[in-house]
Short mmCIF file of C-alpha atoms in Angstrom, two decimals:
data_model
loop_
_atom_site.label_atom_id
_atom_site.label_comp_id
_atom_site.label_asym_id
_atom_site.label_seq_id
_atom_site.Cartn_x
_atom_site.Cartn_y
_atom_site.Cartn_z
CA UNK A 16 -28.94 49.33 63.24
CA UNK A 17 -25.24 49.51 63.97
CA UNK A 18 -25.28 45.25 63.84
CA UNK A 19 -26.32 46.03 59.97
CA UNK A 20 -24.05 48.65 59.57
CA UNK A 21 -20.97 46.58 61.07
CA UNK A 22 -22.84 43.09 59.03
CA UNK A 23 -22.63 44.81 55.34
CA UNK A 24 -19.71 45.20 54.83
CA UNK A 25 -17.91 42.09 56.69
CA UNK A 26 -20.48 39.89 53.90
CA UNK A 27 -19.93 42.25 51.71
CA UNK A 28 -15.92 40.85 51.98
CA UNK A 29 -16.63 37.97 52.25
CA UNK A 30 -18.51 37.66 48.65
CA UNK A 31 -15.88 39.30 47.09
CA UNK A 32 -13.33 36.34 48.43
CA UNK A 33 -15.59 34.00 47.44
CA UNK A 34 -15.99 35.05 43.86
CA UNK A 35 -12.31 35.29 43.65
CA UNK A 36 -11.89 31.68 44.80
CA UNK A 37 -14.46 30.48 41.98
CA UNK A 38 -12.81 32.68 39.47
CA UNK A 39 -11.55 30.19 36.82
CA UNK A 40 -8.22 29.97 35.61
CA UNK A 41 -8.43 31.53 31.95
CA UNK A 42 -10.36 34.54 33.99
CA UNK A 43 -6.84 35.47 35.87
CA UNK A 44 -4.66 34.44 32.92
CA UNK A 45 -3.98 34.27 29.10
CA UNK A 46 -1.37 32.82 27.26
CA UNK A 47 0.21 34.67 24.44
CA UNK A 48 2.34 34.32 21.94
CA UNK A 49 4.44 36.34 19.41
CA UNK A 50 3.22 37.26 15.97
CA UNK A 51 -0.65 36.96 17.55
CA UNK A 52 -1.17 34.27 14.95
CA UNK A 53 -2.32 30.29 14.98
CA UNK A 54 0.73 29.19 12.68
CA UNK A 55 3.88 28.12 14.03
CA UNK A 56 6.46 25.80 12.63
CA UNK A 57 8.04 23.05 14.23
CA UNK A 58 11.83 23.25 16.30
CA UNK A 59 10.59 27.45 16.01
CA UNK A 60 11.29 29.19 19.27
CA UNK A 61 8.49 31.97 20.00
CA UNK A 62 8.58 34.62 22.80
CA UNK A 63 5.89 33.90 25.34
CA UNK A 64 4.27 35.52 28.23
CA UNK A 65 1.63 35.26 30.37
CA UNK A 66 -1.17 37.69 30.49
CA UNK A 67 -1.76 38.34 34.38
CA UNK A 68 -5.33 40.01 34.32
CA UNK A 69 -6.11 40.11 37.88
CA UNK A 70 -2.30 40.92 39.09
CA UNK A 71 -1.37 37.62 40.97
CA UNK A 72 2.00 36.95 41.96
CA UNK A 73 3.68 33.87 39.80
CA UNK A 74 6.06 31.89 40.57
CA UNK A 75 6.55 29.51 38.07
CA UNK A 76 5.56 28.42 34.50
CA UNK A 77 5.76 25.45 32.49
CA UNK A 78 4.17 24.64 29.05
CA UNK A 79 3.95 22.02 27.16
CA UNK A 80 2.03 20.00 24.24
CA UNK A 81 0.68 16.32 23.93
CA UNK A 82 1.78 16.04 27.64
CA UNK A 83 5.53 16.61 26.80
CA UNK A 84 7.10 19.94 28.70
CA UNK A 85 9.01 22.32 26.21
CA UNK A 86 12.42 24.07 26.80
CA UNK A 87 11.47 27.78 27.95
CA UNK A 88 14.97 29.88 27.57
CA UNK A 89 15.04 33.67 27.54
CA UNK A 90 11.26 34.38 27.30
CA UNK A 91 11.26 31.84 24.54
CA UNK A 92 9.67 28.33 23.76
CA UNK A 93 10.85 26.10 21.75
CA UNK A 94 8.12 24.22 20.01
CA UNK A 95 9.48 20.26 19.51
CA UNK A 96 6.47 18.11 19.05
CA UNK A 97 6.71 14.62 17.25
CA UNK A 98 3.19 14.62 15.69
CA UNK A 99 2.16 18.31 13.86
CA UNK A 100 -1.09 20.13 12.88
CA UNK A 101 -3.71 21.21 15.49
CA UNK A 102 -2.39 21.04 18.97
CA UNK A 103 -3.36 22.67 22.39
CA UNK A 104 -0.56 24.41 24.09
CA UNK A 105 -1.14 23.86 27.82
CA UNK A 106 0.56 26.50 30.64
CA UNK A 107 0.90 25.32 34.45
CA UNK A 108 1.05 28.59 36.40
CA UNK A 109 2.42 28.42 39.85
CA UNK A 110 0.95 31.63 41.96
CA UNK A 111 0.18 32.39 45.26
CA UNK A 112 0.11 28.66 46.56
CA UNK A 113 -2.61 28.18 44.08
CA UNK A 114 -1.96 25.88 40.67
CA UNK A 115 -3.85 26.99 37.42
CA UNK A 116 -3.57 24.93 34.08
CA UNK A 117 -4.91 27.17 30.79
CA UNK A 118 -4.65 26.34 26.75
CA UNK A 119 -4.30 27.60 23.79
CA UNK A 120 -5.11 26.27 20.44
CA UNK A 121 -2.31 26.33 17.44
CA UNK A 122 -1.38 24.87 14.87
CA UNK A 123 2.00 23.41 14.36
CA UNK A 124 3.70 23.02 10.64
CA UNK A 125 6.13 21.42 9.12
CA UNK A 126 9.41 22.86 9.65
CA UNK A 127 10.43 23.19 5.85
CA UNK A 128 8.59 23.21 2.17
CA UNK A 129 8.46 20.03 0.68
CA UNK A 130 10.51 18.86 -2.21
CA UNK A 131 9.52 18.52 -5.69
CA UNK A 132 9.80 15.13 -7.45
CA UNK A 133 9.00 13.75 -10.68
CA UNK A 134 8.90 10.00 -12.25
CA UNK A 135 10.77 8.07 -15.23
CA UNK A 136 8.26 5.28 -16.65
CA UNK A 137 10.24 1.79 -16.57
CA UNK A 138 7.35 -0.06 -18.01
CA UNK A 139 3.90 -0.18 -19.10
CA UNK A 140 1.31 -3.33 -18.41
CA UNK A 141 -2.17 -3.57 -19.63
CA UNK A 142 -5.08 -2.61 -16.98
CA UNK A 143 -8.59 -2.99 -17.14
CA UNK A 144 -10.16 -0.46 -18.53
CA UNK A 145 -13.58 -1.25 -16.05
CA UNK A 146 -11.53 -1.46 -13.14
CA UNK A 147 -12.14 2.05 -10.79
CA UNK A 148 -9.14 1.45 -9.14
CA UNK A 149 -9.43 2.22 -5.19
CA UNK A 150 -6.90 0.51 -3.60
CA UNK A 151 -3.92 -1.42 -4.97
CA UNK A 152 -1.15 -3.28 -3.51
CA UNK A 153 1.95 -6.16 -3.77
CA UNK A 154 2.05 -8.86 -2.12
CA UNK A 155 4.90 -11.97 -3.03
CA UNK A 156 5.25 -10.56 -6.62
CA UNK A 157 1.27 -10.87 -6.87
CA UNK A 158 -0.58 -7.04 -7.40
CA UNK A 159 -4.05 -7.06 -5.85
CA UNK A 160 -6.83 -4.57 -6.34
CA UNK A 161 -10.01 -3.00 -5.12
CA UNK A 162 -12.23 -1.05 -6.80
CA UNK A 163 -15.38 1.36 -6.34
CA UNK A 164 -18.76 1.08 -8.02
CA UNK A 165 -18.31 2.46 -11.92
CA UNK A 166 -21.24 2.26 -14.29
CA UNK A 167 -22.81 -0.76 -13.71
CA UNK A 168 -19.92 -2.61 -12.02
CA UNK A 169 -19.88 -4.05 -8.84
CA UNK A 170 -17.15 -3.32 -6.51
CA UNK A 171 -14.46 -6.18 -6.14
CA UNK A 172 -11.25 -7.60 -4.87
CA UNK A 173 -8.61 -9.23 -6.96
CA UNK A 174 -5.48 -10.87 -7.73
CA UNK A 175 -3.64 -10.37 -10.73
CA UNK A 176 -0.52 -11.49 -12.79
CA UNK A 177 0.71 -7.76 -13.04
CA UNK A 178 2.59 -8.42 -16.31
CA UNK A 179 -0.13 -9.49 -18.31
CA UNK A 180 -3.09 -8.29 -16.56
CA UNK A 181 -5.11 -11.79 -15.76
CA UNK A 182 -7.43 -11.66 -13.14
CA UNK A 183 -5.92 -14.81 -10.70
CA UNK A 184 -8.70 -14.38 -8.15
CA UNK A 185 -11.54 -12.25 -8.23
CA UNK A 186 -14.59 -11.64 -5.69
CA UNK A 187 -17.71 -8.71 -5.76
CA UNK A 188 -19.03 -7.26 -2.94
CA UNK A 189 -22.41 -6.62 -2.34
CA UNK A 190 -24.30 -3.87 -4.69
CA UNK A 191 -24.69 -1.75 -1.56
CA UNK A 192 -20.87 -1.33 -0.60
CA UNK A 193 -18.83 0.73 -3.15
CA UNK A 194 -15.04 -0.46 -2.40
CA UNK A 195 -12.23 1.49 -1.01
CA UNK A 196 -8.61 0.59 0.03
CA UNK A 197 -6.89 -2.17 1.03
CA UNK A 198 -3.91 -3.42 2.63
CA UNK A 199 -2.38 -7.35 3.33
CA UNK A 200 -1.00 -7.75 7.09
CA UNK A 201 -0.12 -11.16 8.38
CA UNK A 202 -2.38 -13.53 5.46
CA UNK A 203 -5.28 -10.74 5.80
CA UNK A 204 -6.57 -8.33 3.49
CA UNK A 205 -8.01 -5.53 4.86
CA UNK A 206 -11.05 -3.61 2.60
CA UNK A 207 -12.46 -0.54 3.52
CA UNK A 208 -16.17 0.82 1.89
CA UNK A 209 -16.38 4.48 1.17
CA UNK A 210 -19.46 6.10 3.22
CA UNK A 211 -21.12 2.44 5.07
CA UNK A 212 -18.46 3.03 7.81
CA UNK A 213 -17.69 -0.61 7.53
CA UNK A 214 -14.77 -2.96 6.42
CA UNK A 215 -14.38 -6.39 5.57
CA UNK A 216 -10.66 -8.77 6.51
CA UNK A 217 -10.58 -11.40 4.47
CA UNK A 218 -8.22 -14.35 4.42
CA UNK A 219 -6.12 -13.81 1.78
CA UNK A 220 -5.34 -17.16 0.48
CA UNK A 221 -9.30 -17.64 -0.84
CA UNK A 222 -10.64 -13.96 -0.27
CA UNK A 223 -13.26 -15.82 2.45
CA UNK A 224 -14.41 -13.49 4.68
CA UNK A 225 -12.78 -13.56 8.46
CA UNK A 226 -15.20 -10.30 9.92
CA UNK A 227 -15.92 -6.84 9.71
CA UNK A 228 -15.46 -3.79 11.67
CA UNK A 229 -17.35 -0.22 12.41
CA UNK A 230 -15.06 2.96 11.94
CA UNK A 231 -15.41 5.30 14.99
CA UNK A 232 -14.24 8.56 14.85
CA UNK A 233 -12.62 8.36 11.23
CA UNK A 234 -15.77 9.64 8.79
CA UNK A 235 -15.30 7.83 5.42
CA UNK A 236 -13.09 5.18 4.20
CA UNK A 237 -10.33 6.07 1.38
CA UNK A 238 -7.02 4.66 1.53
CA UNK A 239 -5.30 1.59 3.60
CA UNK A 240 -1.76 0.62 4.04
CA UNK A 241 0.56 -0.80 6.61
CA UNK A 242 3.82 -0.61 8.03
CA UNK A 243 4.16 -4.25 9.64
CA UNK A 244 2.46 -3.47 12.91
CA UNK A 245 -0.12 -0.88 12.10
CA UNK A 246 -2.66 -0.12 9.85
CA UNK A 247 -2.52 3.92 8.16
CA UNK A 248 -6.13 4.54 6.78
CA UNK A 249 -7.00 7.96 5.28
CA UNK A 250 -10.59 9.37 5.42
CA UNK A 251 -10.91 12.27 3.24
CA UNK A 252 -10.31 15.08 6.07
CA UNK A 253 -6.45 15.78 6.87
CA UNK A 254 -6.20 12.81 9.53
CA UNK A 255 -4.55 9.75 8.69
CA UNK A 256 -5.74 7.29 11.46
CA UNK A 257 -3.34 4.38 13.14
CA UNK A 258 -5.28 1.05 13.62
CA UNK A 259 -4.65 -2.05 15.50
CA UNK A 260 -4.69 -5.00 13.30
CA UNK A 261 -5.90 -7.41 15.57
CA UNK A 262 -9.37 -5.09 16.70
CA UNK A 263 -9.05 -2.20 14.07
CA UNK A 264 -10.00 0.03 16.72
CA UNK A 265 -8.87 3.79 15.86
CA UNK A 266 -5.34 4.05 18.06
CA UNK A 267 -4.48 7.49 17.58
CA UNK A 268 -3.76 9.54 13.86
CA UNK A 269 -1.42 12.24 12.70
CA UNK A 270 -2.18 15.54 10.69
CA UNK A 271 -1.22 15.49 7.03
CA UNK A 272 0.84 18.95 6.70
CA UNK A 273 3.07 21.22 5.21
CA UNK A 274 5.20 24.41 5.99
CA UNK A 275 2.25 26.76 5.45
CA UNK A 276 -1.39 24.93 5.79
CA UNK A 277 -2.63 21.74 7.23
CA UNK A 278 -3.85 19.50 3.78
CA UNK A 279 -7.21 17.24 3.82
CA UNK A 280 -6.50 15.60 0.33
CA UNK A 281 -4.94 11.97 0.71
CA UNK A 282 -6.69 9.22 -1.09
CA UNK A 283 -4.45 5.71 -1.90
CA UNK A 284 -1.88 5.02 0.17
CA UNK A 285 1.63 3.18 0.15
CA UNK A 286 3.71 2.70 3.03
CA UNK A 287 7.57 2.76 2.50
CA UNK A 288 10.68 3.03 4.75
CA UNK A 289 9.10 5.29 7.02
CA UNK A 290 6.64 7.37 4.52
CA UNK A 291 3.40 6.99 3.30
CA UNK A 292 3.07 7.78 -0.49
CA UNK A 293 -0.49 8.91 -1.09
CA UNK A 294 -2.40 10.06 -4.10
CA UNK A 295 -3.89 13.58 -4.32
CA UNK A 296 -7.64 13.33 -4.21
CA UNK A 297 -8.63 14.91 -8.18
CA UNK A 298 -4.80 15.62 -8.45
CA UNK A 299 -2.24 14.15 -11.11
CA UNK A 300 0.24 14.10 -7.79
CA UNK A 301 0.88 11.90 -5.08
CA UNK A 302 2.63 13.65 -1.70
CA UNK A 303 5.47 11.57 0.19
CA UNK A 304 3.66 11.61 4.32
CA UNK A 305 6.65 11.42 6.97
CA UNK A 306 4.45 8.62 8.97
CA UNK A 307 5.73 9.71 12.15
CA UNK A 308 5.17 13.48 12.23
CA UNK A 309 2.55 13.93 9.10
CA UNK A 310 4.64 16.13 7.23
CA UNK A 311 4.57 16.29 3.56
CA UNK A 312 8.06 15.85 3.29
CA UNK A 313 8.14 15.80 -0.81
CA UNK A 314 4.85 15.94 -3.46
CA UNK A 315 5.09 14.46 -6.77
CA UNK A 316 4.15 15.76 -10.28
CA UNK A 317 2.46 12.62 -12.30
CA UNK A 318 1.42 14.73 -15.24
CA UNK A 319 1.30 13.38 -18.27
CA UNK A 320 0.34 9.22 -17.57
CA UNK A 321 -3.07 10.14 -18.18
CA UNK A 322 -2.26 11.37 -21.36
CA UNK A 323 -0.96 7.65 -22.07
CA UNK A 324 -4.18 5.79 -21.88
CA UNK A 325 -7.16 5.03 -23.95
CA UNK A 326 -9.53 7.91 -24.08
CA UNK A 327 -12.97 7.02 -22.90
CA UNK A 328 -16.46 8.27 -21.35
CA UNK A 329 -15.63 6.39 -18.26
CA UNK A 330 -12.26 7.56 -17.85
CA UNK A 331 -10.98 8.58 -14.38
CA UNK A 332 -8.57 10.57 -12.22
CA UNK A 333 -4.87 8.80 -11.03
CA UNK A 334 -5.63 6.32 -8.16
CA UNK A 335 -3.61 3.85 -7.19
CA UNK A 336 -0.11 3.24 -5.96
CA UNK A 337 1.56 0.25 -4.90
CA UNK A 338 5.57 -0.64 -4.28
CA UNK A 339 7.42 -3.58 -5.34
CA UNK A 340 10.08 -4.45 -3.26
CA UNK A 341 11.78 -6.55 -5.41
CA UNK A 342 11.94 -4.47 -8.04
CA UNK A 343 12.24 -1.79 -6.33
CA UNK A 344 9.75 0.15 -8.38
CA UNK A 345 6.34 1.96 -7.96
CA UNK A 346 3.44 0.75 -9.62
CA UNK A 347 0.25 3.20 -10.61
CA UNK A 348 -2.72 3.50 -12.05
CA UNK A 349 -6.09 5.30 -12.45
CA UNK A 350 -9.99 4.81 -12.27
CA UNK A 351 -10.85 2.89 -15.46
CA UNK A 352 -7.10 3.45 -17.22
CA UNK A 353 -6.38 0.82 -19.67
CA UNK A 354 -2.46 0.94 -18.39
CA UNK A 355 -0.76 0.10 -15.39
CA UNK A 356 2.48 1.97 -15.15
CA UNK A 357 5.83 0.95 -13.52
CA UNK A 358 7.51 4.01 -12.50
CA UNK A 359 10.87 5.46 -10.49
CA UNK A 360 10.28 8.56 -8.61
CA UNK A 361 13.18 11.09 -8.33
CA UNK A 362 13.75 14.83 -7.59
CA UNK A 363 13.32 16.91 -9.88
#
């Protein structure tokens, strides 16, 4: 009897140490922040502190995001990431001898509103009035263009004399694709389909096609452009995924976002000097995309062009916006406009 007695409570002990040791990290600590919101901008500093629930004695803290630390001065952390929206804040607690990592899910915004732009018209071509305009783009002088599946209309690629509006080259797809955007990279172009989550690279000198790929993680296909070395495709949520030219396998993607929300709505895309123009999805706007960080560094009012073309039953939203760099112009258009217009954006 006094064996049990002197037994209980030694096991007794000994549980208690042993559920202590299992206890997992986010059961001895919490990170929090100030404000007890999601939202925080970028190059903010916010006070921080560690919620100690079971009383342990720390030694050190670091944090950090997307595996880089961030300065901690004062209580404070200063948030400096290079790619925004939805991150996971990460805390490396020192206590004890013992090493716990925890997280915290934010979001990180752009550090200031964008600006507000507008456009001058410098010219007006014609356009086909069939075309649903998906993706459009320069190339040498040359504009090509892909289009979706309006009316009875197949999708299709082509090459046109922008000026007058003749079709140079011209190839359908099969009835069961309905087209998306494109982009030329090194004698390619690249097509994307909207919901088959597959695309087509074609040579570009005869449109004959070179293979396709599967999207992975990306869930539709929208808009396509390039900056040299990578591919930019949108999808219709607010990632804009990076792809490798040679394999089009899904590299990584920034967040599309502004000073107050993370936004979902880029369609057409342009790449320029660092930024990705994009059309608003159902919008007469296009925003200007810092392709580094994904902030919408500027947005851009293009009411009224509509207002310009033929009216029609088939008529369409904006879509479609492609540079000229030896003009140094924007061309646009929209689903089934009878115009193509040459444009200069500015700030309003």
């Amino acid at each position: 009897m006094n064996f049990i007695k002197f037994f209980i409570p030694i096991a007794m002990a000994i549980l208690i140490l042993a559920c202590e040791g299992e206890q997992k990290p986010k059961q001895l600590f919490e990170i929090e922040l100030a404000g007890k919101t999601r939202d925080y901008k970028n190059q903010e500093s916010v006070a921080v502190t560690i919620k100690n629930k079971k009383g342990k004695t720390i030694d050190k803290v670091s944090y950090s995001i997307d595996g880089n630390i961030l300065e901690l001065k004062e209580g404070k952390l200063h948030l400096d990431v290079t790619r925004l929206g939805q991150k996971e804040l990460k805390a490396v607690i020192e206590y004890e001898g013992n090493t716990a990592e925890i997280t915290k899910k934010i979001r990180v915004l752009a550090s200031v509103a964008p600006e507000i732009y507008t456009y001058e018209i410098i010219n007006e071509y014609p356009h086909d009035l069939n075309s649903f305009t998906q993706g459009l783009e320069f190339y040498n002088d040359t504009l090509y263009e892909s289009t979706g599946s309006g009316g009875n209309a197949r999708s299709f690629i082509r090459k046109l004399d922008f000026k007058t509006g003749n079709v140079l080259q011209h190839k359908d797809l099969d009835k069961e694709y309905f087209g998306e955007g494109i982009t030329i990279l090194n004698d390619k172009l690249y097509q994307l389909t909207w919901r088959s989550s597959i695309g087509f690279v074609y040579q570009l000198s005869d449109f004959k096609e070179i293979s396709r790929f599967q999207y992975a993680e990306s869930k539709e296909g929208w808009g396509l452009c390039n900056d040299g070395k990578m591919i930019y495709k949108s999808d219709g949520t607010e990632k804009i995924w990076l792809l490798d030219p040679e394999t089009m396998a899904e590299v990584s993607y920034i967040e599309t976002v502004t000073n107050k929300s993370i936004f979902n709505k880029a369609n057409e895309l342009e790449y320029v000097d660092g930024k990705i123009y994009a059309n608003v999805w159902q919008k007469e706007s296009m925003m200007i995309i810092d392709a580094e960080s994904g902030a919408i560094i500027g947005v851009i009012n293009m009411a009224g062009l509509k207002n310009r073309v033929k009216k029609h039953d088939n008529l369409d939203v904006l879509n479609g916006v492609a540079y000229n760099p030896d003009r140094d112009t924007f061309f646009v258009t929209g689903k089934n406009w009878d115009k193509l217009f040459e444009i200069k954006i500015k700030k309003k």
